[in-house]
Short mmCIF file of C-alpha atoms in Angstrom, two decimals:
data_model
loop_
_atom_site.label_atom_id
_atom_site.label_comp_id
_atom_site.label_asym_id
_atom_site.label_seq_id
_atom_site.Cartn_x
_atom_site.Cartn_y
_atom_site.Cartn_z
CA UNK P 1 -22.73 5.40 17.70
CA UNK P 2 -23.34 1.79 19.72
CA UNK P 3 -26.42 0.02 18.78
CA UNK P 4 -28.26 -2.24 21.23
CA UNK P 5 -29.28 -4.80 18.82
CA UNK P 6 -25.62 -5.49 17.13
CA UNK P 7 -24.43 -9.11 17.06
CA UNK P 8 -20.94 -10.24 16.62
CA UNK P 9 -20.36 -12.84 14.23
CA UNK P 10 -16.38 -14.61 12.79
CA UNK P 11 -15.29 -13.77 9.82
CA UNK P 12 -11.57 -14.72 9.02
CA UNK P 13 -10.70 -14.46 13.04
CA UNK P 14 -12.21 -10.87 13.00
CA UNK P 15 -15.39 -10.15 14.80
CA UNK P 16 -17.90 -8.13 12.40
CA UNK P 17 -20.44 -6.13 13.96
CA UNK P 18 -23.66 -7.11 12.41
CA UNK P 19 -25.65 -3.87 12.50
CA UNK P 20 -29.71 -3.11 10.72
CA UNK P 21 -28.44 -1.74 7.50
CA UNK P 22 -30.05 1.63 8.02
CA UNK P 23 -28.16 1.98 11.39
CA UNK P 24 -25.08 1.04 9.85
CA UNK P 25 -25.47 3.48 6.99
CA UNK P 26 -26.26 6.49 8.55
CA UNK P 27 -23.15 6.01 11.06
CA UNK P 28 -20.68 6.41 8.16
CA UNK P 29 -22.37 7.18 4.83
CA UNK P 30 -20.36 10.54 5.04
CA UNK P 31 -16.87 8.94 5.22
CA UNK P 32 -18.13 6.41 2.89
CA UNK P 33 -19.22 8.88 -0.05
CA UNK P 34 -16.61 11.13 0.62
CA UNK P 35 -14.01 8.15 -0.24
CA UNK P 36 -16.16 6.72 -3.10
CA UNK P 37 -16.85 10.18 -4.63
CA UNK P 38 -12.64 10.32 -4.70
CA UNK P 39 -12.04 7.14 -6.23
CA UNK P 40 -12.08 4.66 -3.35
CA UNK P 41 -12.49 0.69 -3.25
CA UNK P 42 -12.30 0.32 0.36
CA UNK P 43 -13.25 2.12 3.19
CA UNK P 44 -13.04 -0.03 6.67
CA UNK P 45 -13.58 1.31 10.18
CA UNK P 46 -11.93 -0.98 13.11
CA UNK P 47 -12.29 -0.86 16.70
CA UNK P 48 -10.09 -3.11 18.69
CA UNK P 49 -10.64 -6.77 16.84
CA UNK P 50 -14.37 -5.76 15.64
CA UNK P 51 -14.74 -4.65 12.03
CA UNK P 52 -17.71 -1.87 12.72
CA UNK P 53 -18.29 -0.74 9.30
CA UNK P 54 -16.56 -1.63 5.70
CA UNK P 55 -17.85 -0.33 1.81
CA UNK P 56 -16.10 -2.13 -1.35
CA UNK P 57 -17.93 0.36 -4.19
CA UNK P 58 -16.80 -1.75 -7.15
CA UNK P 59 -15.31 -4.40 -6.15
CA UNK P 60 -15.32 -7.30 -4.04
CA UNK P 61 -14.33 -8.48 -0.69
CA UNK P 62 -10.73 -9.70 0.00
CA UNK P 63 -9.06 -8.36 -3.24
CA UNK P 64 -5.42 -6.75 -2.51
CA UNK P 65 -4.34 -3.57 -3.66
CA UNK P 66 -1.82 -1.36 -4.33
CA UNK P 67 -0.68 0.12 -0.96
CA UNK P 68 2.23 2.36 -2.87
CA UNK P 69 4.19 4.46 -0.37
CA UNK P 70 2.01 3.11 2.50
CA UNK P 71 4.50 -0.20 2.32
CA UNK P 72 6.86 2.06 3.94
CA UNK P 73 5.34 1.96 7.74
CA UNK P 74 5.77 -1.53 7.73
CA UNK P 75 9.91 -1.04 8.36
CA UNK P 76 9.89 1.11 11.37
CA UNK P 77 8.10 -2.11 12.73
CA UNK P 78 10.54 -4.39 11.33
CA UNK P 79 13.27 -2.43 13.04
CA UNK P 80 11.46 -2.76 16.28
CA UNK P 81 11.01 -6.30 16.12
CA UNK P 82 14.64 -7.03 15.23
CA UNK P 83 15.62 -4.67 18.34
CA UNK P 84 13.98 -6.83 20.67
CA UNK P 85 15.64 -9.83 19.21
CA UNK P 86 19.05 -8.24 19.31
CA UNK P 87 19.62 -8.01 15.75
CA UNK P 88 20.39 -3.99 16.12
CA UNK P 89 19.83 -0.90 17.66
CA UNK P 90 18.43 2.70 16.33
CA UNK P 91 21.09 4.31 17.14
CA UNK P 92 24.01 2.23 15.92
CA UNK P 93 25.91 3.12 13.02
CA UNK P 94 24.34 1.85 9.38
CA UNK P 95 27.96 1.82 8.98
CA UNK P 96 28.50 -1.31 11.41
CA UNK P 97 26.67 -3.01 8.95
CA UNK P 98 27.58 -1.37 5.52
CA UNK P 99 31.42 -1.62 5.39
CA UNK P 100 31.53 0.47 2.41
CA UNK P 101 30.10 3.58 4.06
CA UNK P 102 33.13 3.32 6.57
CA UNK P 103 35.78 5.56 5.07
CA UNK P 104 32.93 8.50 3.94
CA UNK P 105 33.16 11.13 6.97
CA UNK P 106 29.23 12.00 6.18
CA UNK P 107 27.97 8.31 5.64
CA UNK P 108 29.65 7.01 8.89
CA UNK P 109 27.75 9.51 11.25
CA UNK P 110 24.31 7.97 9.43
CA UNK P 111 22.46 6.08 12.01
CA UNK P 112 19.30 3.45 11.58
CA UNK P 113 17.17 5.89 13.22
CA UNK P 114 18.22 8.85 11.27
CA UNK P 115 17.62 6.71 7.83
CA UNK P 116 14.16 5.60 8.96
CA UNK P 117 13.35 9.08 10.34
CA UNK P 118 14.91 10.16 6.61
CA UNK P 119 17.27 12.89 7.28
CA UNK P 120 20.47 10.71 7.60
CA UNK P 121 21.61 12.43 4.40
CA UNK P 122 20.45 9.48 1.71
CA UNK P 123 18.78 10.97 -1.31
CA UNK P 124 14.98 10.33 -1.47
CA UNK P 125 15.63 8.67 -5.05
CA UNK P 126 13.00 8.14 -7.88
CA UNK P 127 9.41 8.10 -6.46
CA UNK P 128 7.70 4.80 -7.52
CA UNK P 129 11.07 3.63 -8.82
CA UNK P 130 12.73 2.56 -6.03
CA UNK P 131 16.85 1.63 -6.98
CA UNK P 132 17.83 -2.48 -5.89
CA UNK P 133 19.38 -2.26 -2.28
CA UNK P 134 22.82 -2.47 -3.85
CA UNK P 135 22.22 0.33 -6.14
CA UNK P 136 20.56 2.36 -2.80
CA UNK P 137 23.79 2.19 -0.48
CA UNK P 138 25.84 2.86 -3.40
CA UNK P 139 24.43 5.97 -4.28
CA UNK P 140 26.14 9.24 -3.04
CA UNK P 141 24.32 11.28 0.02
CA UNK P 142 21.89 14.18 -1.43
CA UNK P 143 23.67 16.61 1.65
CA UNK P 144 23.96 16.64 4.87
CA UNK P 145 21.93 15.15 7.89
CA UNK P 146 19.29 17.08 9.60
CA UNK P 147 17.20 17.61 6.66
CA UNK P 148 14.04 15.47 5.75
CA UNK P 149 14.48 14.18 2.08
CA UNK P 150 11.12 11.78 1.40
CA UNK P 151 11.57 9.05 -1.08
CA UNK P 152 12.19 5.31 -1.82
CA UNK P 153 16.17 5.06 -1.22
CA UNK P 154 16.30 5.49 2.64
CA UNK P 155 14.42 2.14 2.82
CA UNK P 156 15.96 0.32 0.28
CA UNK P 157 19.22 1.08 2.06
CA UNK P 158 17.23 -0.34 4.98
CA UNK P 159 16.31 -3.71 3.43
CA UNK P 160 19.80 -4.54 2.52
CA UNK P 161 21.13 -3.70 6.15
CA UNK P 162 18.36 -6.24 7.19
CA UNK P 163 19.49 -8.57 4.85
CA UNK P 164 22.96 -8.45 5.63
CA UNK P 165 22.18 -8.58 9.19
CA UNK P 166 20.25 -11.71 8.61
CA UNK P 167 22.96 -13.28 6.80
CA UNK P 168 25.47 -12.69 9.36
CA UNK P 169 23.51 -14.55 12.13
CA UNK P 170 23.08 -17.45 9.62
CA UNK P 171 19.49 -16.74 8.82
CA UNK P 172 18.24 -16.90 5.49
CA UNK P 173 18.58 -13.28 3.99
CA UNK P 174 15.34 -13.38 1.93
CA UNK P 175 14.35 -9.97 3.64
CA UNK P 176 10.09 -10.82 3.34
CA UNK P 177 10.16 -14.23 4.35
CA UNK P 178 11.52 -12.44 7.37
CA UNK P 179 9.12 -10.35 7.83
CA UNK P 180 6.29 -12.77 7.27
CA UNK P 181 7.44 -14.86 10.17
CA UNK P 182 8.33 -12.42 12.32
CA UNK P 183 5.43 -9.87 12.53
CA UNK P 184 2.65 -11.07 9.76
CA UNK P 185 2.14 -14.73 10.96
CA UNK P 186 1.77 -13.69 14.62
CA UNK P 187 -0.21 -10.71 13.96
CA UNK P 188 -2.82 -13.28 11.75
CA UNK P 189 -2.27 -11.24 8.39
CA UNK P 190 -1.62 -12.33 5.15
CA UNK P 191 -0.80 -10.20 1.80
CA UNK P 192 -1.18 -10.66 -1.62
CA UNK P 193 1.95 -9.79 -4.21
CA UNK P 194 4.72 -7.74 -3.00
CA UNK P 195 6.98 -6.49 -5.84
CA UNK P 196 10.56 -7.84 -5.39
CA UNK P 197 14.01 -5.94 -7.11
CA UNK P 198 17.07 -8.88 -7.47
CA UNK P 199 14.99 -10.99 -5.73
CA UNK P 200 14.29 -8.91 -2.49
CA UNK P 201 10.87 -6.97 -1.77
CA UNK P 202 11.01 -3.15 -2.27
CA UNK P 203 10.53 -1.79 1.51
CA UNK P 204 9.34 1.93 -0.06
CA UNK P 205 6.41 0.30 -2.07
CA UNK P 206 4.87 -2.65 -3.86
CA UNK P 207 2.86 -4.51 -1.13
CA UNK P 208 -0.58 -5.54 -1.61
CA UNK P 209 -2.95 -5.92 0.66
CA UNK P 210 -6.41 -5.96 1.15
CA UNK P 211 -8.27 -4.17 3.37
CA UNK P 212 -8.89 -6.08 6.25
CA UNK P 213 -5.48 -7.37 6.32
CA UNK P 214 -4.37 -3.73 6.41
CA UNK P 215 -6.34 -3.00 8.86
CA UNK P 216 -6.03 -6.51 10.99
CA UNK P 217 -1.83 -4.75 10.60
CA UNK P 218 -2.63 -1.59 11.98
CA UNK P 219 -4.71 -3.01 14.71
CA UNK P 220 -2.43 -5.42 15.85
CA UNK P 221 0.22 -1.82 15.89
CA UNK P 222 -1.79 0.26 18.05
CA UNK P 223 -2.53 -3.03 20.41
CA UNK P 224 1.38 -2.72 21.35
CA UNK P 225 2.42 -5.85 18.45
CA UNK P 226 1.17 -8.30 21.29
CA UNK P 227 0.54 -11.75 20.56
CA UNK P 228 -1.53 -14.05 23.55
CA UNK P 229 -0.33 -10.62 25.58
CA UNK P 230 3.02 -10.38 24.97
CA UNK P 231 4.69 -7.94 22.65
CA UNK P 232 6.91 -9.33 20.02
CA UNK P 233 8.60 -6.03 19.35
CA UNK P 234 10.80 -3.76 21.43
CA UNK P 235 8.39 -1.39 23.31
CA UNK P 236 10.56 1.97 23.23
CA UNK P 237 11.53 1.29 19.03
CA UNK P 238 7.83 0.71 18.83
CA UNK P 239 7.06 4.30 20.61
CA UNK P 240 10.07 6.26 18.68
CA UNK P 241 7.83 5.33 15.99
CA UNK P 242 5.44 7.78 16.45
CA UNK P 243 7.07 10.52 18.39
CA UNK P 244 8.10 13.64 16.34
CA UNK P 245 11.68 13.96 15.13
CA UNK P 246 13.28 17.27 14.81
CA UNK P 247 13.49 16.80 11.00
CA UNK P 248 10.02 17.14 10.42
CA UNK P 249 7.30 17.12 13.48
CA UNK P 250 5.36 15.16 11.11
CA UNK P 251 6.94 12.38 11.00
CA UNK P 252 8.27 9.48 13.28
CA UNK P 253 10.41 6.43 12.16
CA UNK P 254 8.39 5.32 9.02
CA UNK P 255 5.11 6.89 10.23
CA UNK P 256 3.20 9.84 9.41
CA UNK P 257 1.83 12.11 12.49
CA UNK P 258 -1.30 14.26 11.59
CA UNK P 259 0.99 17.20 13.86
CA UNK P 260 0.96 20.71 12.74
CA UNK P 261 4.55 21.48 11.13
CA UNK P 262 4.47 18.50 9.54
CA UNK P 263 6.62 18.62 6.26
CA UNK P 264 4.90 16.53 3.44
CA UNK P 265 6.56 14.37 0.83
CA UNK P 266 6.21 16.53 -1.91
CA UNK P 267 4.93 20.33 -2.35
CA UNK P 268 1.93 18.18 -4.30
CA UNK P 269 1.33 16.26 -1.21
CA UNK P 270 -2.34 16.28 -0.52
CA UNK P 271 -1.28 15.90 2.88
CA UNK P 272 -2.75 19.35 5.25
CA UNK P 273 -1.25 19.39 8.73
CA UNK P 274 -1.63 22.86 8.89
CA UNK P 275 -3.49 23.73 12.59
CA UNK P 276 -6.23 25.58 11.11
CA UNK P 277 -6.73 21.40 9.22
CA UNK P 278 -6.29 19.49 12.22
CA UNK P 279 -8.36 21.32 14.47
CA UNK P 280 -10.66 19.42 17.16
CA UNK P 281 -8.74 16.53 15.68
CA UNK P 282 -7.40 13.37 18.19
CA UNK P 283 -3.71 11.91 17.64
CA UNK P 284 -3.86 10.30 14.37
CA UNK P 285 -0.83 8.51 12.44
CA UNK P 286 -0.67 7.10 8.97
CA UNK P 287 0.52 5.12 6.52
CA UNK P 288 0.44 7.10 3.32
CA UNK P 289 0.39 6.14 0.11
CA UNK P 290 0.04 7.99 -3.87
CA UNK P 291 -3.51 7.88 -4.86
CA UNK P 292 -4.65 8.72 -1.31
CA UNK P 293 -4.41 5.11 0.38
CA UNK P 294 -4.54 5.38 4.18
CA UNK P 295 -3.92 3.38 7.01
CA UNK P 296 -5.01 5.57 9.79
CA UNK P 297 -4.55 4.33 13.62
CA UNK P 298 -6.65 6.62 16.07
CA UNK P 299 -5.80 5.38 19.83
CA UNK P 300 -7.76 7.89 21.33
CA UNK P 301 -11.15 6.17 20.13
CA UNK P 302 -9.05 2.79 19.85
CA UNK P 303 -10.00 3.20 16.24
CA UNK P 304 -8.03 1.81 12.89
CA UNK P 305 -9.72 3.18 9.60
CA UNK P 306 -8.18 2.03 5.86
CA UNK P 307 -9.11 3.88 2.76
CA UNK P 308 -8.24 2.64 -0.82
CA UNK P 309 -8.05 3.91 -4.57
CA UNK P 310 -7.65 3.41 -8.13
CA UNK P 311 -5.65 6.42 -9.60
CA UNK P 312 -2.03 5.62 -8.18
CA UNK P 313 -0.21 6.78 -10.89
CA UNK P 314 -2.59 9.35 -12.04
CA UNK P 315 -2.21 11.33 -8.64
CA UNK P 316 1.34 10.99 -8.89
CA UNK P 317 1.78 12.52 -12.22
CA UNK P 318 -0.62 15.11 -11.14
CA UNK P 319 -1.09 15.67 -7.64
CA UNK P 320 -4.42 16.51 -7.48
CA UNK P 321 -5.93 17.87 -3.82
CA UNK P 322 -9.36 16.56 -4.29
CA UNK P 323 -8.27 14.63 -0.59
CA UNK P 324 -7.83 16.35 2.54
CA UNK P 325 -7.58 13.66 5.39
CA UNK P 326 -8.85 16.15 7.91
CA UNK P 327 -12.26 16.29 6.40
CA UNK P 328 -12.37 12.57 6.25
CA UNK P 329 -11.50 11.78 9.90
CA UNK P 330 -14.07 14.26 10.82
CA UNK P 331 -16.86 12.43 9.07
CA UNK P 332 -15.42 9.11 10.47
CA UNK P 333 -15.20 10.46 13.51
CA UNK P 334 -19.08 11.57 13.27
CA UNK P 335 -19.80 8.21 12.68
CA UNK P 336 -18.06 6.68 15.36
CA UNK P 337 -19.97 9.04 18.64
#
């Protein structure tokens, strides 16, 4: 719902849209209780650079948080930015890079985009207890390819690819100084703490962000990674993305697609792609992570909504389904006609 008397005012290089409180809480007081009721901190509705609506219950302004398993998304962009600078390809061999994986006949066929798509064959590992990079590509393959196996080692394989990669064109290796200068800077984001294994930053989890600068990431995403109009990352890595793989329809390179099929990450998943779920629903993707944070990019109503909780390890343990994303877009999505 537009309102004739909003005014835009800076905050932090984002334009807020100033709105009578009334107005602005009947828009999304849905979404917003529906979050709150279910543990959230933050709740933030985007639309293109204008923040339209945000709720902290709790807790201030600008604090990072956990993002868990929603760090992951940020390495299918990584990949497409070092594509476009001709650091590597999806589809070459992880084994051009990881010498050791060279004389395995089932590691050798593993390319980047079936590790990010996660059904190269790498075991999912420990969830929320991600293994160093060395300890990742060391570890034996769970099977064969083909089959989506969720978890932290796929991207910790990742990271030390990058970081070899790095090294070899005489770059320094450290894997999130990297990224900061190559997609965080440009895009105007900053993070708080990132949790780092042997001194490199666990790709599966451990960022912290708060919710505008989540939501500032996911914007700058769905706006094609453009920076003064021209895209910093390859455009065809950036739309394999969030196109379907035959592992799971659910899932892109790094990227969860609200698509019926869609496997989840655990049989606890709170995750509900079934059709009967997503019905009446646009294209959504995600970022996903334990505890029910979401990073949700909507292109269809050029719409980026973030939702964060306490609980992380509480919903891991036990997997509650108190959260059902489908009912939550649908009250967002009420409040955004």
């Amino acid at each position: 719902m537009m309102h004739p008397d909003r005014r835009t005012v800076l905050a932090g290089g984002i334009a807020l849209v100033a709105t009578p409180a009334a107005a602005r809480a009947r828009d999304y007081a849905a979404a917003a209780a529906y979050s709150a009721e279910r543990r959230g901190i933050s709740f933030l509705v985007q639309q293109g650079d204008r923040i339209l609506f945000e709720d902290y219950p709790g807790r201030e302004t600008g604090r990072p948080h956990e993002l868990a398993s929603g760090t992951k998304s940020f390495s299918g962009i990584l990949a497409a930015a070092m594509v476009q600078d001709g650091l590597l390809t999806l589809d070459e061999a992880c084994a051009d890079t990881l010498s050791e994986w060279r004389d395995d006949p089932v590691k050798r066929g593993a390319t980047i985009r079936s590790l990010l798509s996660l059904s190269s064959g790498v075991g999912g590992g420990s969830i929320g207890r991600p293994s160093t990079y060395a300890a990742s590509v060391a570890q034996p393959f769970a099977g064969a390819p083909g089959v989506f196996r969720y978890g932290p080692a796929p991207f910790q394989v990742f990271g030390e690819i990058v970081r070899r990669k790095l090294a070899a064109a005489g770059r320094s290796d450290d894997v999130l100084a990297f990224m900061n200068e190559r997609l965080f800077r440009p895009a105007g984001v900053t993070h708080g703490s990132w949790r780092r294994q042997a001194g490199q930053p666990t790709l599966p989890s451990g960022a912290h962000f708060d919710a505008r600068n989540w939501a500032r990431f996911g914007a700058f995403v769905q706006g094609g990674c453009r920076v003064n109009g021209r895209a910093i990352v390859d455009a065809a890595a950036l739309a394999d993305c969030f196109r379907p793989t035959p592992a799971n329809p659910g899932y892109g390179l790094t990227w969860w697609l609200l698509r019926p099929g869609l496997i989840p990450p655990s049989p606890r998943s709170p995750i509900d792609a079934s059709a009967s779920a997503l019905a009446g629903l646009p294209t959504v993707s995600m970022a996903a992570g334990a505890g029910d944070q979401r990073l949700y990019l909507i292109p269809e109503h050029d719409l980026v909504v973030v939702r964060q909780a306490t609980g992380i390890l509480a919903r891991r343990r036990r997997g509650d389904a108190d959260w059902s994303d489908a009912d939550f877009l649908r009250l967002v999505l009420d409040g955004a006609r």
